[in-house]
Amino acid sequence: MTEAEDRKPRSDEARSTYDSEITSEFAVPEGLSVPRTGGESETTSEFAVPEGTHTPQAPSVEPEGSAFSVPSTYSTRQAPPAFTPATGIPAVSLVKDAPWQDRMRTMLRLPVAERPAPEPVQRGEEEGGPAVPRVLDLTLRIGELLLAGGEGAEDVEAAMFAVCRSYGLDRCEPTVTFTLLSISHQPSLVDDPVTASRTVRRRGTDYTRLAAVFRLVDDLTDPETHVSLEEAYRRLVEIRRNRHPYPTWVLTAATGLLAGAASVLVGGDVIVFVAAALGAMLGDRLAWLCAGRGLPEFYQFTVAAMPPAAVGVAFTLAHVDVKASAVITGGLFALLPGRALVAGVQDGLTGFYITAAARLLEVMYFFVGIVIGVLVILYFGVKLGDTLNPDAALNIAERPLLQIAASMLLSLTFAVLLQQERSTVLAVTLNGGVAWSVYGAMHYAGEISPVASTAVAAGLVGLFGQLLSRYRFASALPYTTAAIGPLLPGSATYFGLLSIAQNEVDKGLVSLAKAASLAMAIAIGVNLGAEISRLFLRVGSAKKRRAAKRTRGF
């Protein structure tokens, strides 16, 4: 071809073929036919399915290729019971005759993947069991009653876990804080979890209702007792609607008797007993009036602390030869929040630090309310020429028989104020008498420090209370809370406040620090006694990893 012919214009088809052959590096060789495809992604994607390979579509609403779509080989009816870790699942042996609290606590302290298979479950009329949302709702309602009644966070979690397992939901994780309950259930590793929560807005002390909830959970966890979901709801409604076992006037009388018995413990006589009882009953009526007006509990405690202090100051101003300090101390015994203190320290010792901090903050607010109420009266008493003597705390007469009787009366009335069942009142009364006997023998006869004596006496209260609760398969709170009443630091609190009112701040702070030490000794002793009973009673544990080992310190 000559140069002139090469310069001649070519046709469009020839020009296109010529350009592709000399410009494209991916040109198809001549004679090789490539079938046309429907889209560019099938020829260029690295994840394209080879021709001739059939991929079954998984029944999922997620788009194809989603990371959350269910695998094609997975079937909900044939789901594996649990995920098996690389190290294997440790064998967990549980004593069937042990209370459900101990069995559930053992499993709760294990990771989800290491928990044993569920026990025989409660099945409804349907073959697949009750609906998961309804079971979770029942669980939250039961947990709400327990937490509002003052139960510890770990026992509330154990009860919630027991209810879920009784209906076949073994992959559950309950979470308890001071005002919020939540629970999450995940059927398997590939199914979406179901989570529900409930807020605890009202709290009330009713140990009769608490014992009824424990009996319901015990029936649910019993494999020989069949309780349907509808029956459980019906019993729960009855528990919520039941009235308190003691009327209001009985509670007011119990408040007065409690204050009178406490005044006898610190050296009071008959006149002091009557004066302390009248002051405490008047304070209780004023607190009920404030509650009816919708005032918060802080102001209720402030108002309730004023009448006993006013009665004591009035006796001193009238130059009546009585121990005014014993009158005021007795009135403080009826107000000190021992129940909330023990629950807060127990939550902290068992690892629920957020709930423990909230409970202790509540105790601090109540205590500040009591302090303000007493300090206002003492301040005006000092201004009017009152000569209350803080050193009277060192001159408490030793009357063993009378003090033991007063301690038992104090525990009895405390049990009535806590709305306990009548069947538990006698046991807690004897437990309170034993506590004061041990404290008196160690402190007065043995001359041991009051903090150590209080801790040992509270430890015995916790031990006996836990044994009684195991015998009756009930909560330990009704057997321990009222029994620690004689050990509450009412006198140390009063004399600390009196010193502050008389401008002796250093001396007052020392006395208040002593009261705080006694309160912590009570709470720690009660919890330690309960743990000792679990330590020597066979409950069950994991062979490779002990259930009680929650953290390792780092």
XYZ file of C-alpha atoms in Angstrom:
554
model
C 0.000 0.000 0.000
C 1.349 3.326 -0.959
C 1.509 6.374 1.228
C -1.225 8.034 -0.792
C -3.545 5.084 -0.371
C -2.866 5.043 3.362
C -4.041 8.657 3.570
C -7.396 7.850 1.957
C -10.475 8.120 4.315
C -11.776 4.815 5.633
C -15.315 3.709 6.400
C -16.776 3.968 9.943
C -16.730 0.182 10.529
C -13.153 -0.150 9.424
C -12.085 2.840 11.529
C -13.745 1.333 14.699
C -12.087 -2.047 14.237
C -8.805 -0.435 13.610
C -8.965 1.783 16.727
C -9.906 -1.121 19.076
C -7.129 -3.290 17.785
C -4.444 -0.712 18.226
C -5.630 1.066 21.425
C -7.242 -1.511 23.814
C -5.048 -3.850 25.869
C -8.068 -6.061 26.708
C -9.189 -6.650 23.130
C -10.677 -10.081 22.442
C -8.578 -12.118 20.021
C -10.052 -12.720 16.611
C -12.080 -15.939 16.386
C -12.947 -16.128 20.169
C -16.602 -15.596 20.938
C -17.599 -14.355 24.447
C -21.269 -14.516 25.429
C -22.832 -11.228 26.390
C -23.753 -10.876 30.085
C -26.579 -9.000 31.715
C -24.481 -6.670 33.893
C -20.982 -5.458 34.460
C -20.858 -6.632 38.135
C -21.061 -10.306 37.154
C -17.919 -10.110 35.035
C -15.831 -7.822 37.184
C -16.835 -8.698 40.827
C -14.470 -10.904 42.811
C -17.458 -12.448 44.613
C -19.362 -13.505 41.493
C -20.855 -17.012 41.662
C -19.265 -19.332 39.057
C -21.482 -20.475 36.232
C -23.261 -23.721 37.007
C -23.197 -23.286 40.787
C -26.610 -23.111 42.489
C -26.929 -21.190 45.775
C -30.128 -21.795 47.768
C -31.836 -18.690 49.066
C -32.076 -18.450 52.872
C -35.494 -17.572 54.321
C -34.678 -14.098 55.546
C -36.110 -10.669 55.162
C -32.624 -9.161 55.001
C -31.216 -8.347 51.539
C -28.915 -10.835 49.888
C -25.392 -10.574 51.186
C -26.357 -8.989 54.525
C -24.194 -9.855 57.507
C -27.346 -10.389 59.611
C -29.101 -12.840 57.315
C -29.694 -16.344 58.679
C -27.446 -19.049 57.143
C -29.168 -21.365 54.701
C -28.337 -24.444 56.785
C -29.856 -23.022 59.972
C -33.272 -24.110 61.200
C -35.022 -22.590 64.191
C -36.605 -25.907 65.128
C -33.217 -27.649 65.152
C -31.159 -24.871 66.713
C -28.122 -25.914 68.750
C -28.686 -25.635 72.528
C -25.660 -23.406 73.141
C -22.357 -22.265 71.756
C -19.469 -24.499 72.746
C -16.282 -22.570 73.540
C -12.872 -23.843 72.486
C -11.984 -24.781 76.073
C -15.136 -26.818 76.522
C -18.032 -26.361 78.936
C -17.188 -27.032 82.597
C -19.386 -29.482 84.427
C -21.699 -27.786 86.903
C -23.313 -29.866 89.610
C -26.305 -28.347 91.372
C -28.009 -29.767 94.421
C -31.664 -30.195 93.539
C -32.834 -29.813 97.144
C -31.066 -26.462 97.568
C -33.186 -23.296 97.488
C -33.705 -21.787 94.067
C -31.838 -18.647 95.181
C -28.587 -20.597 95.538
C -29.012 -22.562 92.318
C -29.831 -19.486 90.261
C -27.039 -17.475 91.899
C -24.545 -20.199 90.955
C -25.594 -20.088 87.301
C -25.789 -16.301 87.161
C -22.142 -16.053 88.186
C -21.182 -18.190 85.186
C -20.863 -16.813 81.639
C -23.777 -17.521 79.303
C -21.807 -20.069 77.281
C -20.865 -22.075 80.394
C -24.281 -22.432 81.999
C -25.808 -25.904 82.222
C -28.850 -27.010 80.275
C -32.207 -25.705 81.512
C -34.230 -27.684 84.002
C -37.674 -29.115 83.193
C -39.667 -26.130 81.972
C -43.221 -24.987 82.502
C -45.093 -25.463 79.241
C -48.339 -23.868 78.306
C -51.124 -25.246 76.175
C -49.129 -24.584 73.037
C -46.437 -27.050 72.087
C -43.783 -24.388 71.694
C -44.412 -22.875 75.125
C -45.594 -19.375 76.017
C -44.653 -16.287 74.069
C -41.275 -14.797 74.916
C -42.533 -11.195 75.454
C -45.127 -12.365 77.974
C -42.554 -14.356 79.934
C -40.221 -11.372 80.016
C -43.066 -9.115 81.174
C -43.927 -11.514 84.015
C -40.264 -11.650 84.965
C -39.983 -7.872 85.128
C -43.126 -7.535 87.223
C -41.820 -10.063 89.746
C -38.451 -8.333 89.851
C -40.163 -4.974 90.386
C -41.981 -6.225 93.493
C -38.803 -7.689 94.930
C -36.667 -4.606 94.297
C -39.361 -2.230 95.591
C -39.636 -4.365 98.734
C -35.961 -3.905 99.595
C -34.475 -7.139 98.256
C -30.822 -7.125 97.248
C -29.892 -6.734 93.596
C -28.306 -10.171 93.320
C -31.374 -11.916 94.760
C -33.605 -9.955 92.362
C -31.484 -11.081 89.414
C -31.604 -14.667 90.672
C -35.415 -14.532 90.885
C -35.722 -13.068 87.382
C -33.375 -15.693 85.979
C -35.333 -18.449 87.744
C -38.627 -17.314 86.221
C -37.160 -17.249 82.716
C -35.607 -20.698 83.041
C -38.817 -22.139 84.416
C -40.467 -21.285 81.080
C -37.585 -22.537 78.941
C -35.739 -19.258 78.295
C -32.218 -20.198 79.337
C -30.292 -17.587 77.310
C -31.344 -14.671 79.497
C -29.340 -11.856 81.026
C -31.169 -9.874 83.749
C -29.809 -6.498 84.828
C -30.819 -4.712 88.033
C -30.046 -1.158 89.060
C -31.613 0.995 91.742
C -34.612 2.114 89.666
C -34.366 0.165 86.397
C -34.890 -3.499 85.571
C -34.069 -4.970 82.183
C -33.782 -8.450 80.735
C -32.580 -9.692 77.365
C -33.254 -13.078 75.771
C -31.449 -14.365 72.684
C -32.758 -17.698 71.349
C -29.511 -18.500 69.505
C -26.397 -16.882 68.124
C -28.111 -15.984 64.846
C -31.493 -14.816 66.152
C -32.276 -11.271 67.163
C -32.430 -10.718 70.938
C -35.630 -9.653 72.680
C -35.129 -7.011 75.377
C -37.609 -5.521 77.834
C -37.229 -3.085 80.723
C -39.266 -1.685 83.588
C -38.786 1.291 85.912
C -39.345 1.065 89.669
C -40.951 4.343 90.709
C -42.544 3.526 94.058
C -41.010 1.715 96.994
C -42.833 0.309 99.978
C -41.903 -1.911 102.888
C -44.160 -4.963 102.991
C -42.376 -8.200 103.811
C -45.643 -10.142 103.633
C -45.873 -9.293 99.936
C -42.177 -10.120 99.574
C -42.699 -13.576 101.074
C -45.647 -14.213 98.731
C -43.504 -13.349 95.693
C -40.821 -15.771 96.915
C -43.411 -18.530 97.206
C -44.560 -17.827 93.643
C -41.011 -18.073 92.302
C -40.464 -21.255 94.320
C -43.546 -22.836 92.740
C -42.415 -21.775 89.278
C -38.999 -23.384 89.740
C -40.398 -26.614 91.175
C -40.440 -29.239 88.377
C -43.257 -31.125 90.113
C -45.540 -28.088 90.274
C -47.098 -26.992 86.997
C -47.913 -23.285 86.986
C -49.120 -21.900 83.679
C -48.386 -18.368 82.599
C -51.984 -17.307 83.154
C -51.957 -18.779 86.663
C -48.709 -16.971 87.466
C -50.217 -13.668 86.312
C -53.328 -14.285 88.416
C -51.288 -14.972 91.547
C -49.149 -11.924 90.890
C -52.223 -9.709 90.648
C -53.507 -11.083 93.949
C -50.164 -10.346 95.588
C -50.200 -6.744 94.372
C -53.792 -6.163 95.479
C -53.486 -7.710 98.935
C -53.766 -5.192 101.741
C -51.131 -4.764 104.418
C -51.524 -7.189 107.343
C -51.473 -4.423 109.990
C -53.666 -1.288 110.024
C -52.315 2.219 110.426
C -53.063 2.554 114.143
C -51.127 -0.642 114.859
C -48.124 0.776 113.001
C -48.316 3.990 115.026
C -48.484 2.054 118.291
C -45.569 -0.110 117.197
C -43.535 3.037 116.483
C -44.147 4.269 120.011
C -43.281 0.930 121.618
C -40.115 0.717 119.527
C -38.976 4.145 120.718
C -39.797 3.287 124.317
C -37.883 0.006 124.167
C -34.899 1.778 122.614
C -34.910 4.346 125.417
C -34.730 1.540 127.974
C -31.677 0.109 126.187
C -29.787 3.358 126.810
C -30.749 3.659 130.481
C -34.285 5.056 130.525
C -36.962 4.307 133.112
C -40.747 4.149 132.948
C -41.213 7.912 132.529
C -38.630 7.962 129.754
C -40.365 4.992 128.117
C -43.707 6.805 128.031
C -42.188 10.111 126.891
C -40.213 8.484 124.071
C -43.297 6.545 122.950
C -45.443 9.689 122.848
C -42.818 11.663 120.932
C -42.329 8.880 118.374
C -46.073 8.418 117.814
C -46.536 12.138 117.323
C -43.680 12.177 114.810
C -45.180 9.189 113.001
C -48.548 10.934 112.668
C -46.889 14.069 111.310
C -44.948 11.973 108.804
C -48.186 10.313 107.640
C -49.712 13.762 107.213
C -46.761 14.890 105.087
C -46.978 11.716 103.015
C -50.661 12.382 102.355
C -49.752 15.861 101.119
C -47.263 14.398 98.668
C -44.055 15.611 100.340
C -40.882 13.592 99.588
C -39.504 11.188 102.168
C -36.665 13.570 103.034
C -39.114 16.031 104.576
C -41.072 13.212 106.190
C -37.951 12.114 108.083
C -37.210 15.720 109.040
C -40.671 16.253 110.476
C -40.750 12.862 112.232
C -37.457 13.594 114.038
C -38.681 16.847 115.583
C -41.293 15.660 118.165
C -39.004 13.233 120.083
C -36.299 15.894 120.251
C -38.871 18.481 121.368
C -40.134 16.211 124.150
C -36.588 15.679 125.445
C -35.794 19.391 125.363
C -39.095 20.187 127.101
C -38.260 17.810 129.971
C -34.894 19.509 130.432
C -36.348 23.025 130.339
C -38.988 21.990 132.887
C -36.220 20.673 135.172
C -37.786 17.220 135.325
C -35.365 14.661 136.707
C -35.342 12.288 133.725
C -32.777 11.337 131.107
C -33.790 13.592 128.260
C -31.030 12.117 126.099
C -32.659 8.688 126.381
C -35.956 10.152 125.172
C -34.379 11.657 122.074
C -32.269 8.554 121.404
C -35.325 6.317 121.557
C -37.111 8.483 119.020
C -34.150 8.258 116.653
C -34.168 4.442 116.763
C -37.540 4.407 115.030
C -36.212 6.550 112.176
C -32.746 5.207 111.373
C -32.849 3.551 107.906
C -31.257 0.254 108.883
C -33.006 -1.727 106.149
C -31.741 0.472 103.311
C -28.253 0.530 104.836
C -27.975 -3.264 104.998
C -29.285 -3.616 101.436
C -26.833 -1.003 100.133
C -23.781 -2.582 101.741
C -24.910 -6.034 100.618
C -25.141 -4.861 96.992
C -21.654 -3.401 97.229
C -20.177 -6.590 98.674
C -21.758 -8.707 95.935
C -20.467 -6.518 93.091
C -23.485 -4.304 92.287
C -21.660 -1.051 92.845
C -24.054 1.268 91.011
C -27.055 0.005 92.971
C -25.043 0.077 96.198
C -24.012 3.684 95.603
C -27.621 4.682 94.928
C -28.897 2.931 98.060
C -26.204 4.473 100.251
C -26.976 7.877 98.776
C -30.616 7.341 99.723
C -29.525 6.444 103.272
C -27.431 9.605 103.411
C -30.393 11.762 102.387
C -32.606 10.157 105.047
C -29.895 10.614 107.626
C -29.434 14.269 106.685
C -33.186 14.764 107.059
C -33.053 13.300 110.576
C -30.035 15.466 111.392
C -31.788 18.641 110.281
C -34.933 17.852 112.267
C -33.034 17.132 115.493
C -30.554 19.985 115.090
C -33.338 22.545 114.667
C -34.920 21.519 117.973
C -31.584 21.244 119.805
C -30.496 24.641 118.528
C -33.596 26.334 119.900
C -33.225 24.343 123.124
C -29.669 25.581 123.597
C -30.770 29.152 122.896
C -33.494 28.815 125.544
C -30.953 27.725 128.144
C -31.186 23.946 127.819
C -28.253 22.139 129.463
C -28.173 18.777 127.739
C -25.046 16.811 128.606
C -23.251 14.950 125.799
C -21.162 13.016 128.367
C -24.292 11.170 129.488
C -23.521 8.623 126.785
C -20.775 7.245 129.021
C -23.115 6.523 131.950
C -25.442 3.834 130.605
C -26.608 1.514 133.370
C -26.066 -2.208 132.896
C -29.381 -4.035 133.362
C -28.993 -7.293 131.415
C -32.425 -8.847 131.900
C -34.320 -5.617 131.359
C -32.229 -4.731 128.319
C -32.702 -8.177 126.763
C -36.474 -7.842 127.226
C -36.362 -4.347 125.713
C -34.330 -5.596 122.731
C -36.872 -8.337 122.059
C -39.716 -5.814 122.254
C -37.817 -3.561 119.865
C -37.378 -6.393 117.352
C -41.041 -7.340 117.688
C -42.281 -3.839 116.958
C -39.740 -3.421 114.154
C -41.146 -6.574 112.529
C -44.647 -5.102 112.721
C -43.450 -1.878 111.075
C -41.930 -3.941 108.264
C -45.336 -5.602 107.664
C -43.985 -9.094 108.278
C -46.071 -12.235 108.382
C -47.258 -13.211 111.821
C -45.529 -16.584 111.527
C -42.108 -14.894 111.319
C -42.528 -12.414 114.177
C -41.605 -14.873 116.949
C -38.454 -16.060 115.196
C -37.183 -12.544 114.518
C -37.976 -11.513 118.105
C -35.799 -14.307 119.473
C -33.102 -13.454 116.940
C -33.050 -9.863 118.176
C -32.725 -11.008 121.783
C -29.774 -13.219 120.857
C -28.121 -10.335 119.026
C -28.306 -8.009 122.024
C -27.178 -10.780 124.406
C -24.052 -11.356 122.329
C -23.386 -7.638 122.050
C -23.857 -7.070 125.782
C -21.648 -10.024 126.739
C -18.830 -8.841 124.479
C -19.057 -5.095 125.124
C -20.092 -4.776 128.769
C -18.707 -8.006 130.254
C -15.776 -8.569 127.921
C -14.954 -4.863 127.477
C -14.520 -5.301 123.720
C -14.929 -2.323 121.408
C -18.524 -1.568 120.396
C -17.704 -1.832 116.680
C -16.308 -5.385 117.002
C -19.135 -6.429 119.319
C -21.727 -5.054 116.903
C -20.115 -6.828 113.931
C -20.113 -10.223 115.689
C -23.716 -9.831 116.883
C -24.846 -8.776 113.398
C -22.974 -11.737 111.919
C -24.968 -14.120 114.109
C -28.163 -12.353 113.052
C -27.266 -12.895 109.400
C -26.309 -16.528 110.000
C -29.489 -17.423 111.888
C -31.619 -15.469 109.450
C -30.144 -17.311 106.488
C -30.678 -20.692 108.161
C -34.294 -19.841 108.970
C -34.911 -18.671 105.410
C -33.477 -21.923 104.036
C -35.703 -23.911 106.342
C -38.771 -22.096 105.048
C -37.521 -21.551 101.469
C -38.188 -17.833 101.845
C -36.335 -14.533 101.815
C -33.819 -13.863 104.582
C -34.828 -10.199 104.980
C -37.793 -10.830 107.321
C -35.515 -12.773 109.679
C -32.599 -10.334 109.740
C -33.783 -6.742 109.233
C -35.884 -6.437 112.391
C -33.341 -8.380 114.467
C -30.648 -5.756 113.920
C -32.887 -3.039 115.368
C -31.327 -3.149 118.878
C -27.862 -2.713 117.337
C -28.609 0.488 115.416
C -26.402 3.431 116.474
C -29.107 5.703 117.837
C -27.201 7.022 120.859
C -24.014 7.762 118.921
C -26.047 9.660 116.333
C -27.839 11.756 118.942
C -24.766 12.720 120.931
C -22.934 13.665 117.758
C -25.769 15.983 116.783
C -25.900 17.423 120.311
C -22.206 18.250 120.241
C -22.589 20.008 116.908
C -25.533 22.011 118.265
C -23.327 23.138 121.181
C -20.567 24.310 118.788
C -18.332 21.328 119.562
C -17.991 20.333 115.938
C -14.886 18.156 116.317
C -16.427 16.127 119.100
C -19.664 15.811 117.176
C -17.948 14.608 114.030
C -16.105 11.956 116.026
C -19.394 10.689 117.448
C -21.024 10.679 114.007
C -18.033 8.788 112.611
C -18.556 6.223 115.366
C -22.215 5.938 114.362
C -21.207 5.383 110.728
C -18.699 2.728 111.808
C -21.368 0.914 113.806
C -23.755 1.055 110.869
C -21.144 -0.393 108.503
C -20.308 -3.093 111.061
C -23.979 -4.080 111.184
C -24.313 -4.276 107.405
C -21.058 -6.153 106.847
C -21.760 -8.531 109.732
C -25.209 -9.430 108.390
C -23.842 -10.082 104.907
C -20.872 -12.063 106.215
C -23.104 -14.273 108.328
C -25.256 -15.051 105.299
C -22.205 -15.869 103.183
C -20.808 -18.158 105.890
C -24.010 -20.187 105.831
C -23.675 -20.608 102.055
C -20.000 -21.482 102.444
C -20.598 -24.536 104.608
C -23.844 -25.688 103.013
C -23.467 -27.712 99.827
C -25.011 -25.810 96.942
C -23.046 -26.756 93.839
C -20.300 -25.221 91.767
C -18.333 -25.509 88.574
C -15.385 -27.913 88.531
C -13.201 -25.853 86.247
C -14.319 -22.385 87.218
C -15.818 -21.633 90.605
C -19.124 -19.848 90.436
C -18.410 -17.473 93.308
C -15.289 -16.008 91.664
C -16.732 -12.897 90.046
C -13.602 -10.830 89.448
C -9.858 -11.329 89.727
C -8.845 -7.879 90.872
C -7.535 -6.542 87.561
